[in-house]
Amino acid sequence: MSGVSAGAPAFGVALAAVLATAAAAGMTLVHPVLGPALAVAVAAAVFIVTRPLRGLMLFCMLAPALPWMKIGAPLPVPEALLGLTWVGVFVQWLAGRLPAWPDGPTERAMRRFMLWSIVPLVAGQFVPQGDGNGPVNWVRWLLNLSPVFLVPLLVRDTRTRDRLMLCLLLGFAVLLLISLGFFVRGRDARLMIPFLAALHYAHPEVIQDIFSADYTRMASPWVHPNSTGGALLLAAPLGLFYAATHGGWRRALGAFVFVGSAAGIVFCGSRGALLCLGLFVVWLAWRRTPYAGRGLVLAALLAVTFLAVYPPAQQRFASLFSGKDVSTGVRFDEYAHFPQNALRHPLGLGFKAETPASSPETGVYGISNLWLNYWFKLGLPGMALFIAVTVAWWREVRLAGRFTRIGPDNAMRIATTGTVLAALATGFIDHYFSFTQVLIALFWLILAMGLVEARTRPAEAAPPSVSSRVSRP
């Protein structure tokens, strides 16, 4: 475990004593029945604050599977875990055990991006539409960007990187068990509504509308089928490369995440995620990755098989070539109306109002494009600064030459790079990797993991030309 995650015994005991005293006072002054829940909350806080790496690992396990669960927390639990992790980092800083603040090109670009967001935050407070709490939404958005800094701070060695990746894949495996389990049970998305209600998901009426609109599409804790596709698109490449470089139950875990994610993307009907997963495999084949060509053929055969035996997939695929497809028509209307939206909000819509869902009936249009959505929300400088972040990231992580060898020393660097590229490719079709809380935290987390891999293992940029496959138990 990294040095930043280890707390001094005396300091940890003192912190635990203070929090326990506060909990005891709360039990006495508020309500005795709340005692056990309060005690558990205090224990969890101490558990994370004294070793913030634990908070990041718990986030990796919970965020993919139950992104907006709000049991006993004003924020979704994954976001609360990120907040507690930052409290732990602050405690480590007070104790003088915080390592050097990450100051690479990507982090510097991200700081400029975050700093500019203050301008649309202020400007958005004067926008008449929207009744949200702008400052709170802004802080939540910054919290979701913060893995770019948390990962370099807390993940300092190979063992910790491996543990973090394992936690992330376990989280995606739980997501697949939940989603595929409900799908196999009844193939009716509405069956998941009571489950999400038990987890205190917000806006149950919106969940009802989304699941009822096309109940044949696979439901998941990510609610919207396109958000489900985006989450599974992040999972599939990681699972593939994890399986390729591990043995035993870890290989089985990676294979399950990859195959289950590919199937889930088909079942949820996310055409953008399916297209970009295919682009990811094509990218691997173009870089001459071992077995990528066979994988491309296998993927094509599986796609044809799914289309042959699963009627909803046939309908979604056929809609790509239909001039009457509502989703495609709305997207063209969004692009046509975007210039007037941009002129109406030159400094961005800000954080008080959500990016509007397109409604041709009312003449209100959002934009299903990652970069233009940043322009809509943060103004043209915001979009330019986001592009600057991704360019700085690419300059740090890009791998030269062909991927003629896949092994433990370069597999996850290729996987994380390919995952982020696939996620960015969906930006031409949808916008969920811009402001969808928790989902963007996973995106920036994987981007940061790729940065750490690139900085600590620079020699893999030009791998040997001898093709081999490395496995380890």
CSV table of C-alpha atoms in Angstrom, one decimal:
chain,number,residue,atom,x,y,z
A,1,MET,CA,0.0,0.0,0.0
A,2,SER,CA,1.2,3.5,-0.8
A,3,GLY,CA,2.6,5.8,1.8
A,4,VAL,CA,-0.2,8.2,1.6
A,5,SER,CA,-2.8,5.6,2.5
A,6,ALA,CA,-1.1,4.6,5.8
A,7,GLY,CA,-2.1,6.6,8.8
A,8,ALA,CA,-0.1,7.0,12.0
A,9,PRO,CA,-1.6,4.9,14.8
A,10,ALA,CA,-1.8,7.8,17.2
A,11,PHE,CA,-3.4,10.1,14.7
A,12,GLY,CA,-5.9,7.5,13.7
A,13,VAL,CA,-6.9,6.7,17.3
A,14,ALA,CA,-7.3,10.4,18.0
A,15,LEU,CA,-9.5,10.9,15.0
A,16,ALA,CA,-11.6,7.8,15.9
A,17,ALA,CA,-12.1,9.1,19.4
A,18,VAL,CA,-13.3,12.4,18.2
A,19,LEU,CA,-15.8,10.9,15.8
A,20,ALA,CA,-16.9,8.3,18.3
A,21,THR,CA,-17.6,11.1,20.8
A,22,ALA,CA,-19.6,13.0,18.3
A,23,ALA,CA,-21.6,9.8,17.5
A,24,ALA,CA,-22.3,9.2,21.1
A,25,ALA,CA,-23.5,12.8,21.6
A,26,GLY,CA,-25.7,12.4,18.5
A,27,MET,CA,-27.3,9.2,19.8
A,28,THR,CA,-28.0,10.9,23.1
A,29,LEU,CA,-29.3,14.2,21.8
A,30,VAL,CA,-31.1,13.1,18.6
A,31,HIS,CA,-32.7,9.6,18.9
A,32,PRO,CA,-31.5,6.3,20.4
A,33,VAL,CA,-33.0,4.3,17.6
A,34,LEU,CA,-30.5,6.0,15.2
A,35,GLY,CA,-27.6,4.7,17.3
A,36,PRO,CA,-26.7,1.6,15.2
A,37,ALA,CA,-27.0,3.5,11.9
A,38,LEU,CA,-25.0,6.4,13.2
A,39,ALA,CA,-22.3,4.0,14.6
A,40,VAL,CA,-22.0,2.3,11.3
A,41,ALA,CA,-21.7,5.6,9.5
A,42,VAL,CA,-19.0,6.8,11.9
A,43,ALA,CA,-17.1,3.5,11.6
A,44,ALA,CA,-17.2,3.8,7.8
A,45,ALA,CA,-16.0,7.4,7.9
A,46,VAL,CA,-13.1,6.4,10.2
A,47,PHE,CA,-12.3,3.4,8.0
A,48,ILE,CA,-12.0,5.7,4.9
A,49,VAL,CA,-10.6,8.9,6.4
A,50,THR,CA,-7.7,7.2,8.1
A,51,ARG,CA,-6.7,5.4,4.9
A,52,PRO,CA,-8.2,7.3,1.9
A,53,LEU,CA,-7.2,4.5,-0.6
A,54,ARG,CA,-10.0,2.4,0.9
A,55,GLY,CA,-12.5,5.0,-0.2
A,56,LEU,CA,-11.2,5.0,-3.7
A,57,MET,CA,-11.4,1.2,-3.8
A,58,LEU,CA,-14.9,1.2,-2.4
A,59,PHE,CA,-15.9,3.7,-5.1
A,60,CYS,CA,-14.5,1.4,-7.8
A,61,MET,CA,-16.7,-1.4,-6.5
A,62,LEU,CA,-19.9,0.5,-5.9
A,63,ALA,CA,-19.9,3.1,-8.7
A,64,PRO,CA,-20.2,0.7,-11.7
A,65,ALA,CA,-22.9,-1.4,-10.0
A,66,LEU,CA,-25.1,1.0,-8.0
A,67,PRO,CA,-24.2,4.5,-9.3
A,68,TRP,CA,-27.1,6.5,-7.8
A,69,MET,CA,-27.9,4.6,-4.6
A,70,LYS,CA,-28.7,7.1,-1.9
A,71,ILE,CA,-29.3,4.9,1.2
A,72,GLY,CA,-28.6,7.0,4.3
A,73,ALA,CA,-26.8,9.7,2.3
A,74,PRO,CA,-27.8,13.1,0.8
A,75,LEU,CA,-25.6,12.4,-2.2
A,76,PRO,CA,-25.4,9.1,-4.2
A,77,VAL,CA,-23.2,6.8,-2.2
A,78,PRO,CA,-20.3,6.6,-4.8
A,79,GLU,CA,-20.1,10.5,-4.7
A,80,ALA,CA,-20.1,10.4,-0.9
A,81,LEU,CA,-17.2,8.0,-1.0
A,82,LEU,CA,-15.3,10.3,-3.2
A,83,GLY,CA,-16.0,13.1,-0.8
A,84,LEU,CA,-14.8,11.1,2.2
A,85,THR,CA,-11.7,10.1,0.2
A,86,TRP,CA,-10.8,13.7,-0.2
A,87,VAL,CA,-11.4,14.3,3.5
A,88,GLY,CA,-8.9,11.5,4.1
A,89,VAL,CA,-6.4,13.2,1.7
A,90,PHE,CA,-6.8,16.5,3.6
A,91,VAL,CA,-6.2,14.6,6.9
A,92,GLN,CA,-3.0,13.1,5.4
A,93,TRP,CA,-1.9,16.6,4.3
A,94,LEU,CA,-2.5,18.0,7.9
A,95,ALA,CA,-0.4,15.1,9.2
A,96,GLY,CA,2.4,15.9,6.7
A,97,ARG,CA,2.2,12.6,4.8
A,98,LEU,CA,0.8,13.8,1.5
A,99,PRO,CA,3.1,13.1,-1.4
A,100,ALA,CA,3.8,15.7,-4.1
A,101,TRP,CA,0.7,17.0,-5.7
A,102,PRO,CA,0.4,15.6,-9.3
A,103,ASP,CA,1.6,18.3,-11.6
A,104,GLY,CA,1.8,16.6,-15.0
A,105,PRO,CA,0.6,18.3,-18.3
A,106,THR,CA,-2.8,16.6,-18.0
A,107,GLU,CA,-3.4,17.7,-14.4
A,108,ARG,CA,-2.3,21.3,-15.2
A,109,ALA,CA,-4.8,21.3,-18.2
A,110,MET,CA,-7.5,19.9,-15.9
A,111,ARG,CA,-6.9,22.7,-13.3
A,112,ARG,CA,-7.4,25.3,-16.0
A,113,PHE,CA,-10.6,23.5,-17.1
A,114,MET,CA,-11.9,23.5,-13.6
A,115,LEU,CA,-11.0,27.1,-13.0
A,116,TRP,CA,-12.8,28.3,-16.1
A,117,SER,CA,-16.0,26.5,-14.9
A,118,ILE,CA,-16.4,29.3,-12.3
A,119,VAL,CA,-17.4,31.7,-15.1
A,120,PRO,CA,-20.4,29.6,-16.5
A,121,LEU,CA,-21.3,28.8,-12.9
A,122,VAL,CA,-21.8,32.5,-12.1
A,123,ALA,CA,-23.3,33.3,-15.5
A,124,GLY,CA,-25.7,30.4,-15.2
A,125,GLN,CA,-27.2,31.7,-12.0
A,126,PHE,CA,-28.8,34.5,-14.1
A,127,VAL,CA,-30.3,32.0,-16.6
A,128,PRO,CA,-34.1,32.0,-16.2
A,129,GLN,CA,-34.7,28.4,-16.9
A,130,GLY,CA,-33.8,25.7,-14.4
A,131,ASP,CA,-34.4,25.5,-10.7
A,132,GLY,CA,-31.4,23.5,-9.6
A,133,ASN,CA,-28.8,24.5,-7.0
A,134,GLY,CA,-26.0,25.7,-9.2
A,135,PRO,CA,-23.2,25.8,-6.6
A,136,VAL,CA,-24.1,22.3,-5.3
A,137,ASN,CA,-24.3,20.9,-8.9
A,138,TRP,CA,-20.9,22.5,-9.7
A,139,VAL,CA,-19.2,21.0,-6.6
A,140,ARG,CA,-20.6,17.6,-7.5
A,141,TRP,CA,-19.3,17.9,-11.0
A,142,LEU,CA,-15.8,18.9,-9.7
A,143,LEU,CA,-16.0,15.9,-7.4
A,144,ASN,CA,-16.7,13.6,-10.4
A,145,LEU,CA,-13.6,15.1,-12.2
A,146,SER,CA,-11.4,14.6,-9.1
A,147,PRO,CA,-10.2,11.0,-9.8
A,148,VAL,CA,-7.7,12.7,-12.3
A,149,PHE,CA,-5.9,13.9,-9.1
A,150,LEU,CA,-6.9,11.1,-6.7
A,151,VAL,CA,-5.4,8.2,-8.6
A,152,PRO,CA,-1.9,9.7,-8.9
A,153,LEU,CA,-2.0,10.7,-5.3
A,154,LEU,CA,-3.1,7.4,-3.9
A,155,VAL,CA,-1.9,4.8,-6.4
A,156,ARG,CA,1.8,4.7,-6.0
A,157,ASP,CA,2.9,1.1,-6.8
A,158,THR,CA,2.1,-1.9,-9.0
A,159,ARG,CA,0.3,-3.8,-6.3
A,160,THR,CA,-2.1,-1.0,-5.6
A,161,ARG,CA,-2.8,-0.4,-9.3
A,162,ASP,CA,-3.7,-4.1,-9.6
A,163,ARG,CA,-6.0,-4.0,-6.6
A,164,LEU,CA,-7.7,-0.9,-7.9
A,165,MET,CA,-8.3,-2.6,-11.3
A,166,LEU,CA,-9.6,-5.7,-9.6
A,167,CYS,CA,-12.1,-3.6,-7.6
A,168,LEU,CA,-13.3,-1.9,-10.7
A,169,LEU,CA,-13.8,-5.2,-12.6
A,170,LEU,CA,-15.7,-6.6,-9.6
A,171,GLY,CA,-18.0,-3.6,-9.7
A,172,PHE,CA,-18.7,-4.1,-13.3
A,173,ALA,CA,-19.3,-7.8,-12.7
A,174,VAL,CA,-21.9,-7.0,-10.1
A,175,LEU,CA,-23.5,-4.6,-12.6
A,176,LEU,CA,-23.8,-7.4,-15.1
A,177,LEU,CA,-25.2,-9.9,-12.6
A,178,ILE,CA,-27.9,-7.4,-11.7
A,179,SER,CA,-28.7,-6.3,-15.2
A,180,LEU,CA,-28.5,-9.6,-17.0
A,181,GLY,CA,-30.3,-11.3,-14.0
A,182,PHE,CA,-33.3,-9.0,-14.4
A,183,PHE,CA,-33.2,-9.3,-18.2
A,184,VAL,CA,-33.2,-13.2,-18.1
A,185,ARG,CA,-35.9,-13.2,-15.5
A,186,GLY,CA,-38.5,-11.4,-17.6
A,187,ARG,CA,-37.1,-9.3,-20.4
A,188,ASP,CA,-39.2,-6.4,-19.1
A,189,ALA,CA,-37.3,-3.3,-17.9
A,190,ARG,CA,-40.1,-2.4,-15.6
A,191,LEU,CA,-39.2,-5.3,-13.3
A,192,MET,CA,-36.3,-3.4,-12.0
A,193,ILE,CA,-38.3,-0.4,-10.8
A,194,PRO,CA,-39.0,-1.8,-7.2
A,195,PHE,CA,-35.3,-2.7,-6.9
A,196,LEU,CA,-34.2,0.8,-7.7
A,197,ALA,CA,-36.9,2.3,-5.4
A,198,ALA,CA,-35.5,0.2,-2.5
A,199,LEU,CA,-32.1,1.9,-3.2
A,200,HIS,CA,-33.8,5.3,-2.9
A,201,TYR,CA,-33.1,6.3,-6.5
A,202,ALA,CA,-34.3,9.9,-7.1
A,203,HIS,CA,-37.0,10.8,-9.6
A,204,PRO,CA,-39.0,7.5,-9.6
A,205,GLU,CA,-41.4,9.0,-12.1
A,206,VAL,CA,-38.6,9.5,-14.6
A,207,ILE,CA,-37.4,6.0,-14.1
A,208,GLN,CA,-40.9,4.8,-14.8
A,209,ASP,CA,-41.1,6.7,-18.0
A,210,ILE,CA,-37.7,5.6,-19.3
A,211,PHE,CA,-38.3,1.9,-18.5
A,212,SER,CA,-41.9,2.0,-20.0
A,213,ALA,CA,-40.9,3.8,-23.2
A,214,ASP,CA,-39.3,0.6,-24.6
A,215,TYR,CA,-39.5,-2.1,-21.9
A,216,THR,CA,-37.8,-4.7,-24.2
A,217,ARG,CA,-34.4,-3.0,-23.8
A,218,MET,CA,-32.3,-4.4,-21.0
A,219,ALA,CA,-32.7,-2.4,-17.7
A,220,SER,CA,-29.8,-1.6,-15.4
A,221,PRO,CA,-29.0,0.6,-12.4
A,222,TRP,CA,-27.8,3.2,-14.9
A,223,VAL,CA,-31.5,3.6,-15.9
A,224,HIS,CA,-31.2,5.0,-19.4
A,225,PRO,CA,-30.2,2.4,-22.0
A,226,ASN,CA,-27.6,4.8,-23.5
A,227,SER,CA,-26.0,5.4,-20.1
A,228,THR,CA,-26.0,1.6,-19.6
A,229,GLY,CA,-24.3,1.2,-23.0
A,230,GLY,CA,-21.7,3.8,-22.0
A,231,ALA,CA,-20.9,2.1,-18.7
A,232,LEU,CA,-20.6,-1.3,-20.4
A,233,LEU,CA,-18.4,0.2,-23.0
A,234,LEU,CA,-15.9,1.2,-20.3
A,235,ALA,CA,-16.0,-2.3,-18.9
A,236,ALA,CA,-15.5,-4.4,-22.0
A,237,PRO,CA,-11.9,-3.5,-23.0
A,238,LEU,CA,-10.7,-3.7,-19.4
A,239,GLY,CA,-12.2,-7.1,-19.0
A,240,LEU,CA,-10.7,-8.3,-22.3
A,241,PHE,CA,-7.1,-7.3,-21.4
A,242,TYR,CA,-7.4,-8.4,-17.8
A,243,ALA,CA,-8.4,-11.9,-19.0
A,244,ALA,CA,-5.6,-12.0,-21.5
A,245,THR,CA,-2.9,-11.5,-18.9
A,246,HIS,CA,-4.2,-13.4,-15.9
A,247,GLY,CA,-5.0,-16.9,-15.0
A,248,GLY,CA,-7.5,-18.8,-12.8
A,249,TRP,CA,-10.5,-17.0,-11.4
A,250,ARG,CA,-9.1,-13.6,-12.4
A,251,ARG,CA,-9.1,-14.7,-16.1
A,252,ALA,CA,-12.7,-15.9,-15.6
A,253,LEU,CA,-13.7,-12.6,-14.1
A,254,GLY,CA,-12.2,-10.6,-17.0
A,255,ALA,CA,-13.8,-12.9,-19.6
A,256,PHE,CA,-17.2,-12.6,-17.9
A,257,VAL,CA,-16.9,-8.8,-17.8
A,258,PHE,CA,-15.9,-8.7,-21.5
A,259,VAL,CA,-18.5,-11.1,-22.8
A,260,GLY,CA,-21.2,-9.9,-20.5
A,261,SER,CA,-20.6,-6.3,-21.4
A,262,ALA,CA,-20.7,-7.0,-25.1
A,263,ALA,CA,-24.0,-8.9,-24.7
A,264,GLY,CA,-25.4,-6.2,-22.4
A,265,ILE,CA,-24.6,-3.5,-25.0
A,266,VAL,CA,-26.7,-5.5,-27.5
A,267,PHE,CA,-29.5,-6.2,-25.1
A,268,CYS,CA,-29.8,-2.6,-24.0
A,269,GLY,CA,-30.0,-1.4,-27.6
A,270,SER,CA,-27.3,1.3,-27.4
A,271,ARG,CA,-26.2,1.6,-31.0
A,272,GLY,CA,-23.5,4.1,-30.2
A,273,ALA,CA,-21.8,1.9,-27.6
A,274,LEU,CA,-22.0,-1.1,-30.0
A,275,LEU,CA,-20.5,0.9,-32.8
A,276,CYS,CA,-17.7,2.2,-30.7
A,277,LEU,CA,-16.9,-1.3,-29.2
A,278,GLY,CA,-16.5,-2.4,-32.8
A,279,LEU,CA,-14.2,0.6,-33.5
A,280,PHE,CA,-12.1,-0.5,-30.4
A,281,VAL,CA,-11.6,-3.9,-31.9
A,282,VAL,CA,-10.8,-2.4,-35.3
A,283,TRP,CA,-8.2,-0.2,-33.6
A,284,LEU,CA,-6.6,-3.2,-32.0
A,285,ALA,CA,-6.5,-5.0,-35.3
A,286,TRP,CA,-5.0,-1.9,-37.0
A,287,ARG,CA,-2.2,-1.8,-34.4
A,288,ARG,CA,-1.5,-5.5,-35.0
A,289,THR,CA,-2.5,-6.7,-31.5
A,290,PRO,CA,-2.2,-10.5,-31.2
A,291,TYR,CA,-5.5,-12.2,-31.7
A,292,ALA,CA,-7.3,-8.9,-32.6
A,293,GLY,CA,-8.0,-10.0,-36.1
A,294,ARG,CA,-9.6,-13.2,-34.9
A,295,GLY,CA,-11.5,-11.2,-32.3
A,296,LEU,CA,-12.9,-9.0,-35.0
A,297,VAL,CA,-14.1,-12.0,-36.9
A,298,LEU,CA,-15.6,-13.5,-33.7
A,299,ALA,CA,-17.3,-10.2,-32.9
A,300,ALA,CA,-18.8,-10.1,-36.3
A,301,LEU,CA,-20.1,-13.7,-36.0
A,302,LEU,CA,-21.6,-13.0,-32.6
A,303,ALA,CA,-23.2,-9.8,-33.8
A,304,VAL,CA,-24.8,-11.6,-36.8
A,305,THR,CA,-26.0,-14.4,-34.4
A,306,PHE,CA,-27.6,-11.9,-32.0
A,307,LEU,CA,-29.3,-10.1,-34.9
A,308,ALA,CA,-30.6,-13.4,-36.2
A,309,VAL,CA,-32.1,-14.7,-32.9
A,310,TYR,CA,-33.1,-11.5,-31.0
A,311,PRO,CA,-35.9,-9.5,-32.6
A,312,PRO,CA,-35.5,-6.2,-30.6
A,313,ALA,CA,-31.8,-6.1,-31.8
A,314,GLN,CA,-33.1,-6.5,-35.3
A,315,GLN,CA,-35.5,-3.6,-34.9
A,316,ARG,CA,-32.8,-1.3,-33.4
A,317,PHE,CA,-30.3,-2.2,-36.2
A,318,ALA,CA,-33.0,-1.7,-38.9
A,319,SER,CA,-33.7,1.8,-37.5
A,320,LEU,CA,-30.2,2.9,-38.5
A,321,PHE,CA,-31.3,2.7,-42.1
A,322,SER,CA,-34.8,4.1,-41.6
A,323,GLY,CA,-35.7,7.6,-42.5
A,324,LYS,CA,-38.4,7.5,-39.9
A,325,ASP,CA,-36.2,6.8,-36.9
A,326,VAL,CA,-37.2,9.3,-34.2
A,327,SER,CA,-33.9,9.2,-32.4
A,328,THR,CA,-31.9,10.0,-35.6
A,329,GLY,CA,-34.3,12.7,-36.6
A,330,VAL,CA,-34.1,14.4,-33.3
A,331,ARG,CA,-30.3,14.4,-33.5
A,332,PHE,CA,-30.3,16.2,-36.9
A,333,ASP,CA,-32.7,18.8,-35.4
A,334,GLU,CA,-30.4,19.3,-32.5
A,335,TYR,CA,-27.5,20.1,-34.8
A,336,ALA,CA,-29.7,22.5,-36.8
A,337,HIS,CA,-30.7,24.4,-33.6
A,338,PHE,CA,-27.4,24.3,-31.8
A,339,PRO,CA,-26.0,27.7,-33.2
A,340,GLN,CA,-29.0,29.6,-31.7
A,341,ASN,CA,-28.5,27.7,-28.4
A,342,ALA,CA,-24.8,28.7,-28.3
A,343,LEU,CA,-25.6,32.3,-29.1
A,344,ARG,CA,-28.3,32.4,-26.5
A,345,HIS,CA,-25.8,31.3,-23.8
A,346,PRO,CA,-22.4,32.6,-24.9
A,347,LEU,CA,-20.8,31.9,-21.4
A,348,GLY,CA,-22.6,28.6,-21.1
A,349,LEU,CA,-25.8,27.4,-19.6
A,350,GLY,CA,-24.0,26.8,-16.3
A,351,PHE,CA,-25.0,24.5,-13.5
A,352,LYS,CA,-28.4,25.7,-12.3
A,353,ALA,CA,-30.2,24.2,-15.3
A,354,GLU,CA,-29.6,20.7,-16.8
A,355,THR,CA,-28.9,20.4,-20.5
A,356,PRO,CA,-32.4,20.3,-21.8
A,357,ALA,CA,-33.8,17.1,-23.2
A,358,SER,CA,-34.7,17.7,-26.8
A,359,SER,CA,-38.4,18.2,-27.4
A,360,PRO,CA,-39.4,19.1,-31.0
A,361,GLU,CA,-43.0,19.7,-29.8
A,362,THR,CA,-41.9,22.6,-27.6
A,363,GLY,CA,-39.0,23.8,-29.7
A,364,VAL,CA,-36.4,23.0,-26.9
A,365,TYR,CA,-33.2,21.2,-28.1
A,366,GLY,CA,-30.2,19.8,-26.3
A,367,ILE,CA,-27.3,18.4,-28.2
A,368,SER,CA,-26.2,14.7,-28.5
A,369,ASN,CA,-22.6,15.5,-28.9
A,370,LEU,CA,-19.9,15.4,-26.2
A,371,TRP,CA,-17.9,18.4,-27.3
A,372,LEU,CA,-20.9,20.6,-28.2
A,373,ASN,CA,-22.5,19.8,-24.9
A,374,TYR,CA,-19.5,21.2,-23.2
A,375,TRP,CA,-19.9,24.3,-25.4
A,376,PHE,CA,-23.6,24.4,-24.4
A,377,LYS,CA,-22.9,24.1,-20.7
A,378,LEU,CA,-19.5,25.9,-20.3
A,379,GLY,CA,-19.2,28.1,-23.4
A,380,LEU,CA,-16.8,27.8,-26.2
A,381,PRO,CA,-13.7,28.3,-23.9
A,382,GLY,CA,-15.0,25.4,-21.8
A,383,MET,CA,-15.1,23.1,-24.8
A,384,ALA,CA,-11.6,24.2,-25.9
A,385,LEU,CA,-10.2,23.6,-22.4
A,386,PHE,CA,-11.8,20.1,-22.4
A,387,ILE,CA,-10.1,19.4,-25.7
A,388,ALA,CA,-6.8,20.6,-24.2
A,389,VAL,CA,-7.2,18.1,-21.4
A,390,THR,CA,-7.7,15.2,-23.8
A,391,VAL,CA,-4.8,16.3,-26.0
A,392,ALA,CA,-2.5,16.5,-23.0
A,393,TRP,CA,-3.6,13.1,-21.9
A,394,TRP,CA,-3.0,11.6,-25.4
A,395,ARG,CA,0.5,13.0,-25.5
A,396,GLU,CA,1.3,11.3,-22.3
A,397,VAL,CA,-0.3,7.9,-22.9
A,398,ARG,CA,0.1,7.3,-26.7
A,399,LEU,CA,1.9,4.1,-27.6
A,400,ALA,CA,4.1,4.1,-30.7
A,401,GLY,CA,4.3,1.3,-33.1
A,402,ARG,CA,2.4,-1.9,-33.2
A,403,PHE,CA,1.1,-3.9,-30.2
A,404,THR,CA,2.9,-7.0,-31.2
A,405,ARG,CA,3.2,-8.3,-27.6
A,406,ILE,CA,0.6,-8.3,-24.8
A,407,GLY,CA,1.7,-8.9,-21.3
A,408,PRO,CA,1.3,-7.7,-17.7
A,409,ASP,CA,3.7,-4.9,-18.4
A,410,ASN,CA,1.7,-3.2,-21.1
A,411,ALA,CA,-1.8,-4.8,-21.2
A,412,MET,CA,-3.6,-2.3,-18.9
A,413,ARG,CA,-2.0,0.7,-20.5
A,414,ILE,CA,-3.3,-0.4,-23.9
A,415,ALA,CA,-6.7,-1.3,-22.3
A,416,THR,CA,-7.1,2.1,-20.5
A,417,THR,CA,-6.0,4.0,-23.6
A,418,GLY,CA,-8.4,2.1,-25.8
A,419,THR,CA,-11.2,2.5,-23.3
A,420,VAL,CA,-10.9,6.3,-23.2
A,421,LEU,CA,-10.7,6.5,-27.0
A,422,ALA,CA,-13.8,4.4,-27.4
A,423,ALA,CA,-15.6,6.6,-24.8
A,424,LEU,CA,-14.6,9.7,-26.7
A,425,ALA,CA,-15.7,8.1,-30.0
A,426,THR,CA,-19.3,7.9,-28.5
A,427,GLY,CA,-19.1,11.7,-28.1
A,428,PHE,CA,-20.0,12.0,-31.8
A,429,ILE,CA,-23.3,10.3,-31.1
A,430,ASP,CA,-24.2,11.1,-27.5
A,431,HIS,CA,-23.2,13.3,-24.6
A,432,TYR,CA,-23.3,11.1,-21.5
A,433,PHE,CA,-19.5,11.4,-20.8
A,434,SER,CA,-19.8,15.1,-20.2
A,435,PHE,CA,-22.1,15.8,-17.3
A,436,THR,CA,-23.7,12.4,-16.3
A,437,GLN,CA,-22.7,12.2,-12.6
A,438,VAL,CA,-20.8,9.1,-11.5
A,439,LEU,CA,-20.4,7.9,-15.1
A,440,ILE,CA,-18.0,10.7,-15.8
A,441,ALA,CA,-16.2,9.9,-12.6
A,442,LEU,CA,-15.5,6.4,-14.0
A,443,PHE,CA,-14.4,7.9,-17.3
A,444,TRP,CA,-11.9,10.2,-15.5
A,445,LEU,CA,-10.8,7.4,-13.2
A,446,ILE,CA,-9.9,5.1,-16.1
A,447,LEU,CA,-8.1,8.0,-17.9
A,448,ALA,CA,-6.1,8.7,-14.7
A,449,MET,CA,-5.2,5.0,-14.4
A,450,GLY,CA,-3.8,5.1,-17.9
A,451,LEU,CA,-1.7,8.1,-17.0
A,452,VAL,CA,-0.2,6.3,-14.0
A,453,GLU,CA,0.5,3.3,-16.2
A,454,ALA,CA,2.2,5.5,-18.8
A,455,ARG,CA,4.3,7.4,-16.3
A,456,THR,CA,5.5,4.4,-14.3
A,457,ARG,CA,6.0,2.0,-17.3
A,458,PRO,CA,7.4,4.2,-20.1
A,459,ALA,CA,9.4,1.4,-21.7
A,460,GLU,CA,6.3,-0.2,-23.1
A,461,ALA,CA,6.0,2.5,-25.7
A,462,ALA,CA,8.0,0.4,-28.2
A,463,PRO,CA,7.3,-3.3,-27.3
A,464,PRO,CA,9.5,-6.1,-28.8
A,465,SER,CA,8.5,-7.4,-32.2
A,466,VAL,CA,8.3,-11.0,-31.0
A,467,SER,CA,4.7,-12.0,-30.6
A,468,SER,CA,3.8,-13.7,-27.3
A,469,ARG,CA,1.0,-14.1,-24.9
A,470,VAL,CA,1.9,-13.9,-21.2
A,471,SER,CA,-0.2,-15.4,-18.6
A,472,ARG,CA,0.2,-15.6,-14.9
A,473,PRO,CA,-1.7,-17.3,-12.2
